[in-house]
Tab-separated table of C-alpha atoms in Angstrom:
chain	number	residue	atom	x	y	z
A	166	UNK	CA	-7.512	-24.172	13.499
A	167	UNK	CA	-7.660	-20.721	11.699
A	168	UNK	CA	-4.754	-18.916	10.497
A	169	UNK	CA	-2.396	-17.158	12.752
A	170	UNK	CA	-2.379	-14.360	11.015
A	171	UNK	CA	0.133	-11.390	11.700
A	172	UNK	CA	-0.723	-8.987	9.615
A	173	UNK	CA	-2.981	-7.880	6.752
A	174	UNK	CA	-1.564	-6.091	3.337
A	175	UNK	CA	-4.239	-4.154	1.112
A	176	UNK	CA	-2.298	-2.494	-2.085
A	177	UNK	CA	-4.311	-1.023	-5.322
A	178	UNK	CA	-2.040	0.086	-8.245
A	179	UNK	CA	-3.811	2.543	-10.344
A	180	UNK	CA	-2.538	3.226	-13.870
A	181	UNK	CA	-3.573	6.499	-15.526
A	182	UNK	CA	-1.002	7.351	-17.885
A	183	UNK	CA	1.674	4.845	-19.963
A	184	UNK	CA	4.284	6.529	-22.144
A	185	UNK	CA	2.287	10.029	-22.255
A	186	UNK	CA	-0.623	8.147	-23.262
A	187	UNK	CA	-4.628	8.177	-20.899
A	188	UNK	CA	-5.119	5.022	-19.929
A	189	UNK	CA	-9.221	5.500	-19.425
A	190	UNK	CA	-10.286	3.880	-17.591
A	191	UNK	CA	-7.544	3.819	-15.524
A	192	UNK	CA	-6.184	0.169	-14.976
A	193	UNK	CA	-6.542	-1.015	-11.642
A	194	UNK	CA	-4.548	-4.062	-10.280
A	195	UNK	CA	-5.518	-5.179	-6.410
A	196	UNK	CA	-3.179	-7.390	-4.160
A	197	UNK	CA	-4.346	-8.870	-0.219
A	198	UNK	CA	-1.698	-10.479	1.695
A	199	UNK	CA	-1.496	-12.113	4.637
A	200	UNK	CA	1.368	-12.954	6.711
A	201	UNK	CA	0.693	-16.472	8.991
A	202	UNK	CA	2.256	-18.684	11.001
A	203	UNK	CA	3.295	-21.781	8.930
A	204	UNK	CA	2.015	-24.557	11.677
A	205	UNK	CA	4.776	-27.301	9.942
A	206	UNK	CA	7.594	-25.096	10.423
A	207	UNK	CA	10.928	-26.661	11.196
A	208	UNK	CA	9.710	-30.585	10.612
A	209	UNK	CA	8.365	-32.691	7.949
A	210	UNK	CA	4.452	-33.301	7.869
A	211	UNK	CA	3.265	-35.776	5.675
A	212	UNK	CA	-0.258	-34.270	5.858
A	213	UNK	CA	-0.844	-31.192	5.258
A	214	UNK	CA	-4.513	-31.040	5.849
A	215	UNK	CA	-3.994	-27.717	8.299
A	216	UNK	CA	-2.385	-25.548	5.373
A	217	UNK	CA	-5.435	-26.949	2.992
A	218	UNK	CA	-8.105	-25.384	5.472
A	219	UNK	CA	-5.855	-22.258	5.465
A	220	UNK	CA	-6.440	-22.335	1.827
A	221	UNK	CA	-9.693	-21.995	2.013
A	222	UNK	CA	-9.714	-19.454	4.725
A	223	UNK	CA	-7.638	-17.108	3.090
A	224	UNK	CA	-9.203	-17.547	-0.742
A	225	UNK	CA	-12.273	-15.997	0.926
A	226	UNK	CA	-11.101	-13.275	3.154
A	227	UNK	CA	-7.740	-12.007	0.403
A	228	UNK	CA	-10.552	-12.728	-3.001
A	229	UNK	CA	-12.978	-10.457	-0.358
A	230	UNK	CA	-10.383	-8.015	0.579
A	231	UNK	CA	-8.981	-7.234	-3.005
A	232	UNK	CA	-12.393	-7.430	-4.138
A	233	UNK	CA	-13.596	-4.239	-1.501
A	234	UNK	CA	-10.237	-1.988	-2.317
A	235	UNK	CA	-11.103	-1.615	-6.235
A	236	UNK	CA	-14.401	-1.250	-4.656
A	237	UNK	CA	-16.183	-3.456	-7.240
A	238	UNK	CA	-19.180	-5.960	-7.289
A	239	UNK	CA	-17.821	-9.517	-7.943
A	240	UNK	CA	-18.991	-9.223	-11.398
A	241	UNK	CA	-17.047	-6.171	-12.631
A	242	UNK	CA	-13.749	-7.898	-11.335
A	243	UNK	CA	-11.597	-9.108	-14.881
A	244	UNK	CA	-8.509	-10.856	-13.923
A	245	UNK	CA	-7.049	-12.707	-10.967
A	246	UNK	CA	-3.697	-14.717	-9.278
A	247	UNK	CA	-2.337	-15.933	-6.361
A	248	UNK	CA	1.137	-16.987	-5.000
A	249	UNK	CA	2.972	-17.252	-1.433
A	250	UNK	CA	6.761	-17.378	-0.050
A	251	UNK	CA	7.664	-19.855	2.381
A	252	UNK	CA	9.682	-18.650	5.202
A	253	UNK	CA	12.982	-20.411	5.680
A	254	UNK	CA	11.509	-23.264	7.964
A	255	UNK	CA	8.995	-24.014	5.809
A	256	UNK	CA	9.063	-25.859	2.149
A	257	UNK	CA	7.821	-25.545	-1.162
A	258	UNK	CA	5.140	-27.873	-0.573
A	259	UNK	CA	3.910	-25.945	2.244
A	260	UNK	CA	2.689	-23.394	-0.597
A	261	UNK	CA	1.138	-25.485	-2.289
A	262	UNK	CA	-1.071	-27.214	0.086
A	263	UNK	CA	-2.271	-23.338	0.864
A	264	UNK	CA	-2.574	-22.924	-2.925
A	265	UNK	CA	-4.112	-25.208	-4.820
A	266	UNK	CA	-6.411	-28.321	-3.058
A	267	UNK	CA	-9.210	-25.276	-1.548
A	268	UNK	CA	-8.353	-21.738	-1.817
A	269	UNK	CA	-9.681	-21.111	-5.843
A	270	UNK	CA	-13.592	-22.277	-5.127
A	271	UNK	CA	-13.835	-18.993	-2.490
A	272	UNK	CA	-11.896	-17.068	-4.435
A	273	UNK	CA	-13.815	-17.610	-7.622
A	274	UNK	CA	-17.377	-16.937	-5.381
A	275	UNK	CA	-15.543	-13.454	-4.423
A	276	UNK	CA	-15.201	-12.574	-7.726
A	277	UNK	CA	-18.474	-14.737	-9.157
A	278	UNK	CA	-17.641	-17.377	-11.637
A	279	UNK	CA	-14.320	-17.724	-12.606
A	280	UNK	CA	-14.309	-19.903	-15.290
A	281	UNK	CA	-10.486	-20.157	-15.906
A	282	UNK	CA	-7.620	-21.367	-14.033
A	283	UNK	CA	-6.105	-19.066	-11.625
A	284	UNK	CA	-2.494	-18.797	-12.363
A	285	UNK	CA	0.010	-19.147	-9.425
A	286	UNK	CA	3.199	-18.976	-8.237
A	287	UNK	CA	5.828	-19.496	-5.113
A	288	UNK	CA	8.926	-19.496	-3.599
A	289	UNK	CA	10.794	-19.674	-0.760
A	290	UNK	CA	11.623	-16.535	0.799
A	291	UNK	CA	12.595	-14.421	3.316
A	292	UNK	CA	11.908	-11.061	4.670
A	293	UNK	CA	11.139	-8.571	1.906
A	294	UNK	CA	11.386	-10.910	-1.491
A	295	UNK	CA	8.963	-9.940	-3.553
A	296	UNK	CA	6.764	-12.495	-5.895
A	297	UNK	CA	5.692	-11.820	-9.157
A	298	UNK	CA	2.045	-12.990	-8.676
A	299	UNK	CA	0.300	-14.214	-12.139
A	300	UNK	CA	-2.865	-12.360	-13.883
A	301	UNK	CA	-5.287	-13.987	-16.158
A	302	UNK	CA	-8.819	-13.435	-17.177
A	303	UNK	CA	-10.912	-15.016	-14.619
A	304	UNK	CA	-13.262	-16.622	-17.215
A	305	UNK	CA	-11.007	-17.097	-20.142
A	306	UNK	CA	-7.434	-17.984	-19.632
A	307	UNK	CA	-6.640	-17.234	-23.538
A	308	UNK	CA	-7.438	-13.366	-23.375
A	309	UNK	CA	-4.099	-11.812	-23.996
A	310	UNK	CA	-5.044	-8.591	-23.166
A	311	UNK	CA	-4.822	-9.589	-19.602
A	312	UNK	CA	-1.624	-11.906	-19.388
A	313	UNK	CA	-0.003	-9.237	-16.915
A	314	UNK	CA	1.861	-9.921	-13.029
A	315	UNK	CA	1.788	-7.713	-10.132
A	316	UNK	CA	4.529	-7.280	-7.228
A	317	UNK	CA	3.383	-8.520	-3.753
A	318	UNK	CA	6.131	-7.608	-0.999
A	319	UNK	CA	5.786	-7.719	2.615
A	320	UNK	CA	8.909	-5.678	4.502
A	321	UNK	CA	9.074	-7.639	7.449
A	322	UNK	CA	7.847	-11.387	6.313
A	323	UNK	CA	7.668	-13.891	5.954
A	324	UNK	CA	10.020	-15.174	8.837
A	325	UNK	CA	11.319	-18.628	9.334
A	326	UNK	CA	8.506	-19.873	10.632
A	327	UNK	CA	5.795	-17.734	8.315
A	328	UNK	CA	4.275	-17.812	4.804
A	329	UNK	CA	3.254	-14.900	2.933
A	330	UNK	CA	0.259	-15.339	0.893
A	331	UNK	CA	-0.952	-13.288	-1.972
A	332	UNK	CA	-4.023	-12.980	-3.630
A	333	UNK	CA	-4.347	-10.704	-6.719
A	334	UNK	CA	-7.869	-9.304	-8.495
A	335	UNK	CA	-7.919	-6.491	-11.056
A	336	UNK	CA	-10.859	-4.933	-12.356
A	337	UNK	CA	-8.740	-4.541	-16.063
A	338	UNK	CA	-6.151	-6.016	-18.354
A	339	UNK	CA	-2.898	-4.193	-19.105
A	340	UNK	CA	-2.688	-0.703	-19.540
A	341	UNK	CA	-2.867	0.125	-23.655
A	342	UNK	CA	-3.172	-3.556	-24.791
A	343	UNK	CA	-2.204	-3.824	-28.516
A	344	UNK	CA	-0.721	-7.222	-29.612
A	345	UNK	CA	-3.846	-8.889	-30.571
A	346	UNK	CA	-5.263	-12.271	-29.356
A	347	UNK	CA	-8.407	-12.947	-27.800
A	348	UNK	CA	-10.623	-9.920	-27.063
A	349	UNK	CA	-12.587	-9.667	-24.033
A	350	UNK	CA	-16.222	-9.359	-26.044
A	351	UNK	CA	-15.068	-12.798	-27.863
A	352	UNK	CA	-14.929	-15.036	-24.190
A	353	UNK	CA	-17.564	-17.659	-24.263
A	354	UNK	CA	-16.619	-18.565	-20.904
A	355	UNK	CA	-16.943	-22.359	-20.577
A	356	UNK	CA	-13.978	-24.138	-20.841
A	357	UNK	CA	-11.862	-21.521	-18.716
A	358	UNK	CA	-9.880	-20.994	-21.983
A	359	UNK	CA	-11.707	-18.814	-24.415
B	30	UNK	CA	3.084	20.878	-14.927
B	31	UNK	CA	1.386	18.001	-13.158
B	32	UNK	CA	0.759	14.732	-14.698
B	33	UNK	CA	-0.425	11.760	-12.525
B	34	UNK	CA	0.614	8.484	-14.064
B	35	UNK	CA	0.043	6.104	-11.340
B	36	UNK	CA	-1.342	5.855	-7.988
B	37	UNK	CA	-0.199	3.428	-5.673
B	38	UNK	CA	-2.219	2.217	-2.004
B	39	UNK	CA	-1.310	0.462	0.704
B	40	UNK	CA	-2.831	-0.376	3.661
B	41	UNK	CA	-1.945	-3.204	6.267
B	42	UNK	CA	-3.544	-4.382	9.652
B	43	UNK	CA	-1.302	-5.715	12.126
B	44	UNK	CA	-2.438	-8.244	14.821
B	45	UNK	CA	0.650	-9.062	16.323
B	46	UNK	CA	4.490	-9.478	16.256
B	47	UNK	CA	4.877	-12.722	18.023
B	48	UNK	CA	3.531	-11.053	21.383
B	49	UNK	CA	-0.156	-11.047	22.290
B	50	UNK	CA	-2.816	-10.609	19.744
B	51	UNK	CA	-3.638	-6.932	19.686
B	52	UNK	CA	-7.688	-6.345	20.616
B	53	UNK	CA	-7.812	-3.827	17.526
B	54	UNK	CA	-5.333	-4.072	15.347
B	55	UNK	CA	-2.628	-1.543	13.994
B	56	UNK	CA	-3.793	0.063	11.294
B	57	UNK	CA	-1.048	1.850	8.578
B	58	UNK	CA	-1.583	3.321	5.351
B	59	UNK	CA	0.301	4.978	2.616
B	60	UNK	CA	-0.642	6.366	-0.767
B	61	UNK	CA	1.958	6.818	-3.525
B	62	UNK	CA	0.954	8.873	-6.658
B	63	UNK	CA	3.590	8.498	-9.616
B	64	UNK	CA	4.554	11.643	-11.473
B	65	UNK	CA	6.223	13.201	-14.165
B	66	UNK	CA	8.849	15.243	-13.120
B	67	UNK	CA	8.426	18.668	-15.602
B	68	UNK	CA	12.226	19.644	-14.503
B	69	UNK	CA	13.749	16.588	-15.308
B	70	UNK	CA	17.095	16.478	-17.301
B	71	UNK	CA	18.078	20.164	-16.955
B	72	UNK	CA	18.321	22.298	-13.504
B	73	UNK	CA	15.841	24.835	-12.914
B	74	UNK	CA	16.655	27.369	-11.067
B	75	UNK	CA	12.655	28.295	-10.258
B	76	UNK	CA	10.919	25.352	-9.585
B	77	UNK	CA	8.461	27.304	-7.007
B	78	UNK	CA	5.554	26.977	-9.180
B	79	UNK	CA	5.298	23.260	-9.336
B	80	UNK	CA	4.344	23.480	-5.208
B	81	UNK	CA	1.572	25.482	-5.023
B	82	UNK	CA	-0.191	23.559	-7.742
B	83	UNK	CA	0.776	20.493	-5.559
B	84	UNK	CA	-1.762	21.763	-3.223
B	85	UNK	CA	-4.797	19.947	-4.498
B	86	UNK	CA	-3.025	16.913	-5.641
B	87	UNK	CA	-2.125	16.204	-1.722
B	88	UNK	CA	-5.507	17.012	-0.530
B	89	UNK	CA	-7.225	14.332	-2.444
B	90	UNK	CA	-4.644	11.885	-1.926
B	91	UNK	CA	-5.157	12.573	1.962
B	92	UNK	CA	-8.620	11.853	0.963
B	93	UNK	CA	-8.055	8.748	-0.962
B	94	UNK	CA	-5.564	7.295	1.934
B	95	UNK	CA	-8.150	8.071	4.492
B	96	UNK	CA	-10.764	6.308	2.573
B	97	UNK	CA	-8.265	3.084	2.223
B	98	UNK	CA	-7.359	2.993	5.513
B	99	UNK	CA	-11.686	2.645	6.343
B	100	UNK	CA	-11.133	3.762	10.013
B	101	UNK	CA	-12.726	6.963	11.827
B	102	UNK	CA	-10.992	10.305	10.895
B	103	UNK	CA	-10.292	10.580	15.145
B	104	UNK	CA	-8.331	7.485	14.995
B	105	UNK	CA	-5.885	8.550	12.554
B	106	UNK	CA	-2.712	9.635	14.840
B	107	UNK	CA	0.425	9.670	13.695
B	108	UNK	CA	1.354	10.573	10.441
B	109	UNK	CA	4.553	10.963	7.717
B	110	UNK	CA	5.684	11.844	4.149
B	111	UNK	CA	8.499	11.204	1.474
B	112	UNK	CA	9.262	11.552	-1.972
B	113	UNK	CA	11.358	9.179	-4.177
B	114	UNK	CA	13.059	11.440	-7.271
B	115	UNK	CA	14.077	9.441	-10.597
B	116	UNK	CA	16.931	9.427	-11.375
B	117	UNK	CA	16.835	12.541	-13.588
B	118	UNK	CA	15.908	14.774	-11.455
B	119	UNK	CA	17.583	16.047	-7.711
B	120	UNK	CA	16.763	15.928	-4.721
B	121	UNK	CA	15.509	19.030	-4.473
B	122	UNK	CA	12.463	18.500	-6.524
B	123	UNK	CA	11.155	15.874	-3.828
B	124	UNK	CA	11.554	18.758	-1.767
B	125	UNK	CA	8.442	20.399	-3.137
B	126	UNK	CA	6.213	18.172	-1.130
B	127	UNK	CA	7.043	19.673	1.999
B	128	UNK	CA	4.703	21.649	2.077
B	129	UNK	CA	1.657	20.663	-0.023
B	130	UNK	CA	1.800	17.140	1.299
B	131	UNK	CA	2.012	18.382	4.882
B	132	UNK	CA	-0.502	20.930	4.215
B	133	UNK	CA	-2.834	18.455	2.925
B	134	UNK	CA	-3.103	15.953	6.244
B	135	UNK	CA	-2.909	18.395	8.097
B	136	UNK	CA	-6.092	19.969	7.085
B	137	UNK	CA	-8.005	16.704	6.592
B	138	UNK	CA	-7.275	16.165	10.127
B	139	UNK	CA	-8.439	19.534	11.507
B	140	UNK	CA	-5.651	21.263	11.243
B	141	UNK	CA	-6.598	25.109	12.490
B	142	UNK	CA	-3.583	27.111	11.750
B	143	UNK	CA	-3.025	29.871	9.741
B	144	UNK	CA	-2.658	28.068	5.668
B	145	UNK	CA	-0.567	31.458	4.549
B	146	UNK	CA	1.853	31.717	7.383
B	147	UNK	CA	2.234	27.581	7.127
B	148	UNK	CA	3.540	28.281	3.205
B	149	UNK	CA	6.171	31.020	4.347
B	150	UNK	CA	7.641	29.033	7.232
B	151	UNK	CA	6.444	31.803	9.562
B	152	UNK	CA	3.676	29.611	11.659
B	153	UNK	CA	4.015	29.735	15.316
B	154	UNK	CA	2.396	27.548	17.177
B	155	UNK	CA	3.123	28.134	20.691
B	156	UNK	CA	-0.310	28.163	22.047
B	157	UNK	CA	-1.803	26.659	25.392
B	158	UNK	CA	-5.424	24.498	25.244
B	159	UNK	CA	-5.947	22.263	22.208
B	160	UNK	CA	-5.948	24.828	19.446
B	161	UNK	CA	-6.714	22.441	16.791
B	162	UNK	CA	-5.820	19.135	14.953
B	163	UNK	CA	-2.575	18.177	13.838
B	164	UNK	CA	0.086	19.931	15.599
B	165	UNK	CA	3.276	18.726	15.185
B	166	UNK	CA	5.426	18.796	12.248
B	167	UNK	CA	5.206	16.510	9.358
B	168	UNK	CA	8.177	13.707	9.593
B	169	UNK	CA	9.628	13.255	6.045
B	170	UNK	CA	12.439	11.651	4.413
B	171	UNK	CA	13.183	11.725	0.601
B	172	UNK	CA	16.087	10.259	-2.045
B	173	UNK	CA	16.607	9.722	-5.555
B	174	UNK	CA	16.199	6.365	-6.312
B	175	UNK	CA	15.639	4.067	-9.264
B	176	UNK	CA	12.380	2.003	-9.845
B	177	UNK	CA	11.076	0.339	-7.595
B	178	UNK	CA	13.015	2.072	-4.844
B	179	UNK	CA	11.942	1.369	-0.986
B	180	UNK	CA	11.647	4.507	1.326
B	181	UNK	CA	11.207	4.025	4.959
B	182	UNK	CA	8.526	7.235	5.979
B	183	UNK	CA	8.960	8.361	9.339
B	184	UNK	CA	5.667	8.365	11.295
B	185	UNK	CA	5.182	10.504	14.697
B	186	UNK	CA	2.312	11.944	16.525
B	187	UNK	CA	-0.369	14.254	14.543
B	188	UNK	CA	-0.360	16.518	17.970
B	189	UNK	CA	3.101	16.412	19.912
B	190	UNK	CA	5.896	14.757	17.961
B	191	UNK	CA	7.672	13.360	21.437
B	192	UNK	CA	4.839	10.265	21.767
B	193	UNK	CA	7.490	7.645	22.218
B	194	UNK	CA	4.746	4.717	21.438
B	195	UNK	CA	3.944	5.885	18.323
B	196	UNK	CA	7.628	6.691	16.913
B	197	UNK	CA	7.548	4.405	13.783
B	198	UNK	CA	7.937	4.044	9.846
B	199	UNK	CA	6.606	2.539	6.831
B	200	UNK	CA	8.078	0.838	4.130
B	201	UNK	CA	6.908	2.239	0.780
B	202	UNK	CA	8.139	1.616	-2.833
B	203	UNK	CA	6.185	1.246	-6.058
B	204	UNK	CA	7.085	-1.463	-8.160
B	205	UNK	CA	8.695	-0.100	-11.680
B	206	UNK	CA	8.491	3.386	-10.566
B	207	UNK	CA	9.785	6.386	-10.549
B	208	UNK	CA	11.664	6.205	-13.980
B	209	UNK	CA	14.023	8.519	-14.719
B	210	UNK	CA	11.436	11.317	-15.480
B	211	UNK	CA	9.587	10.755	-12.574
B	212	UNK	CA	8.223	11.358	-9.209
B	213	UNK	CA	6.521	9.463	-6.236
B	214	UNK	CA	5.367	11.693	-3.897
B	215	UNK	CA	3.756	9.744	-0.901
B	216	UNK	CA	1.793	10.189	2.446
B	217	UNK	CA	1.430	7.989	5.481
B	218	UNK	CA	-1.098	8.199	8.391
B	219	UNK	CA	-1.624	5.187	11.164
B	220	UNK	CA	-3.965	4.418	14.192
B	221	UNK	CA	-1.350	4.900	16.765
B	222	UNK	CA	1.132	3.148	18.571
B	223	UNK	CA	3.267	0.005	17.550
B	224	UNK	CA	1.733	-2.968	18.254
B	225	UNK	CA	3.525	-4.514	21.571
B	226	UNK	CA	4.701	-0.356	22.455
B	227	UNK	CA	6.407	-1.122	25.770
B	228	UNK	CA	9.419	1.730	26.323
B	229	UNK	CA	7.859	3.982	27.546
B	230	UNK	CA	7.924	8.008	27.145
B	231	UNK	CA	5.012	10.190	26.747
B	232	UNK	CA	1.088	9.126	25.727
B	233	UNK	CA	-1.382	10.874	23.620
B	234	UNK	CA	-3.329	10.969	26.546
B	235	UNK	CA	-0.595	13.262	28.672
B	236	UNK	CA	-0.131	15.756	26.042
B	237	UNK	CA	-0.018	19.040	27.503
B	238	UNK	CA	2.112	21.969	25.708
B	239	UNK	CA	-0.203	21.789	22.414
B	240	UNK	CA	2.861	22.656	21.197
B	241	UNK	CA	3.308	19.924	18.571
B	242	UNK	CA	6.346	18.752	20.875
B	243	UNK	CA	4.470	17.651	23.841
């Protein structure tokens, strides 16, 4: 069964300026949402299988969508996250069987390799609460340049019976990043870490 | 006098809302750019000049939201704008976007008027036949607010503002802005009518004054 989904979110959030200071390029963080219908609403499921193919689903249509609004080729994309709220009749675990088992491996071909783990979060919610979704370098978790979140917030979800899931891409780290750590030009790439 | 800091899209598709799936769904868009307000802190008793250089800043945001929202220029049709003021500035600052950020959809979507008699309130627009794109008035709404503030935009009709389908609004609000010394001037533009739009009123298709009413 595909998703149910309700509706489709597409934000970019361009940063230009910080504290009277160019940001050049301009950092540019993407967020897809979707807002579906959470098929174990309201009971207990010991499998969870439906949610997993959901996963996967939406790791390659959000990782596609957030990809296409900064406009980028997979390569060029830097870091990336993902997170959902779980409507009221839904739980925690409900998240995570969208989260983790299958949505990363489409998510990291949207945005080619992808080396490092993709940082997460949820909650349960309801309609309006915002998540803080996670940013990391997508090939090297250690770059501290791009340690950052971004706001995902859907006015009207998720519902009871919904789950609002994010998926974050940026095509930059933080605007003006000065504290140090591991550069970008020092990722070797292979153990996700540095 | 104008310094863009941010700029904030959004763009959602809606299928349905627990009715029947929609054969093409609702498109809505809104662009947010995040500036610094050059009056904030003090009152200004001439803050005219900040409006007209407005102008271009709304006509490539138009742009920018059109190209967002990927859909066919003739689909966009309703539209709305707001402005969210810091919380050192007043209100009437957001108040300069009246015009430039009506101005600027307005012309992107074919808007035929007269651009000098649109700046001095003095348009009339009483004509019969389709005289252009983009009749009706702009539908705005604006506060001062503190980061991350929400604003609900008003959306009507670009061509008679009485199209009781497409009566709607977006939520908008950028998350840590405006600060204190800001601005987020915004613009909103749609494909039409709510998704399961069942009360009635006037349609696009009976519009007949081409007055920007009805």
């Amino acid at each position: 069964m595909p998703a149910d989904i309700r509706k489709l979110v597409v934000q970019v959030d361009e940063t230009r300026k910080e504290q009277g200071q160019a940001v050049e390029p301009p950092t540019r963080r993407a967020v897809a949402i979707a807002v579906i219908a959470n098929p174990y609403a309201g009971r207990y499921s010991e499998n969870l299988d439906e949610l997993i193919a959901i996963g996967e689903e939406l790791g390659a249509l959000l990782g596609g969508k957030a990809v296409k609004a900064l406009g980028i080729e997979p390569g060029q994309a830097h870091s990336y996250g993902k997170a959902a709220i779980v409507g009221e009749g839904g739980e925690l675990e409900h998240a995570a069987a969208i989260l983790h088992p299958k949505l990363g491996a489409p998510l990291r071909q949207a945005v080619e390799k992808g080396a490092a783990l993709v940082p997460s979060a949820k909650k349960r919610g309801t309609l309006g609460t915002a998540i803080d979704v996670p940013l990391g370098h997508k090939d090297a978790a250690f770059v501290r340049s791009h340690f950052d979140a971004v706001e995902a917030r859907v006015s009207d979800a998720p519902r009871a019976g919904e789950i609002v899931v994010a998926v974050a891409v940026t095509d930059s780290g933080r605007p003006l990043p000065r504290i140090g750590g591991l550069q970008v030009s020092e990722i070797e790439g292979k153990d996700g870490l540095r | 006098m104008i310094d863009i800091r941010r700029v904030f899209t959004q763009v959602e598709h809606i299928h349905h809302e627990f009715g029947p799936r929609a054969a093409e769904p609702l498109v809505r868009g809104a662009i947010a750019a995040v500036l610094t307000n050059p009056f904030a802190g003090r009152y200004e008793p001439d803050i005219l000049p900040m409006m007209e250089l407005l102008d271009p800043v709304g006509v490539d945001m138009a742009h920018r939201l059109h190209a967002a929202m990927d859909v066919p220029l003739e689909k966009i049709a309703t539209y709305g704008k707001g402005a969210i003021v810091g919380a050192a500035g007043e209100l009437e600052h957001g108040a300069l976007w009246h015009v430039p950020g009506g101005y600027a959809m307005r012309e992107l979507l074919g808007w035929k008027g007269d651009r000098a008699a649109y700046k001095a309130g003095t348009v009339d627009e009483k004509k019969t036949g389709q005289p252009g794109n983009a009749l009706s008035i702009v539908p705005s709404t604006k506060k001062v607010g503190p980061p991350g503030a929400t604003l609900d935009v008003p959306l009507t009709n670009i061509n008679a503002s009485y199209v009781r389908g497409q009566f709607d609004a977006i939520e908008v609000r950028v998350p840590g802005a405006p600060a204190a010394d800001e601005i987020v001037f915004i613009l909103a533009m749609t494909t039409g009518y709510r998704v399961h739009d069942r009360v009635g009123g006037l349609r696009a298709e009976n519009i007949s004054k081409w007055d920007g009413l009805r």
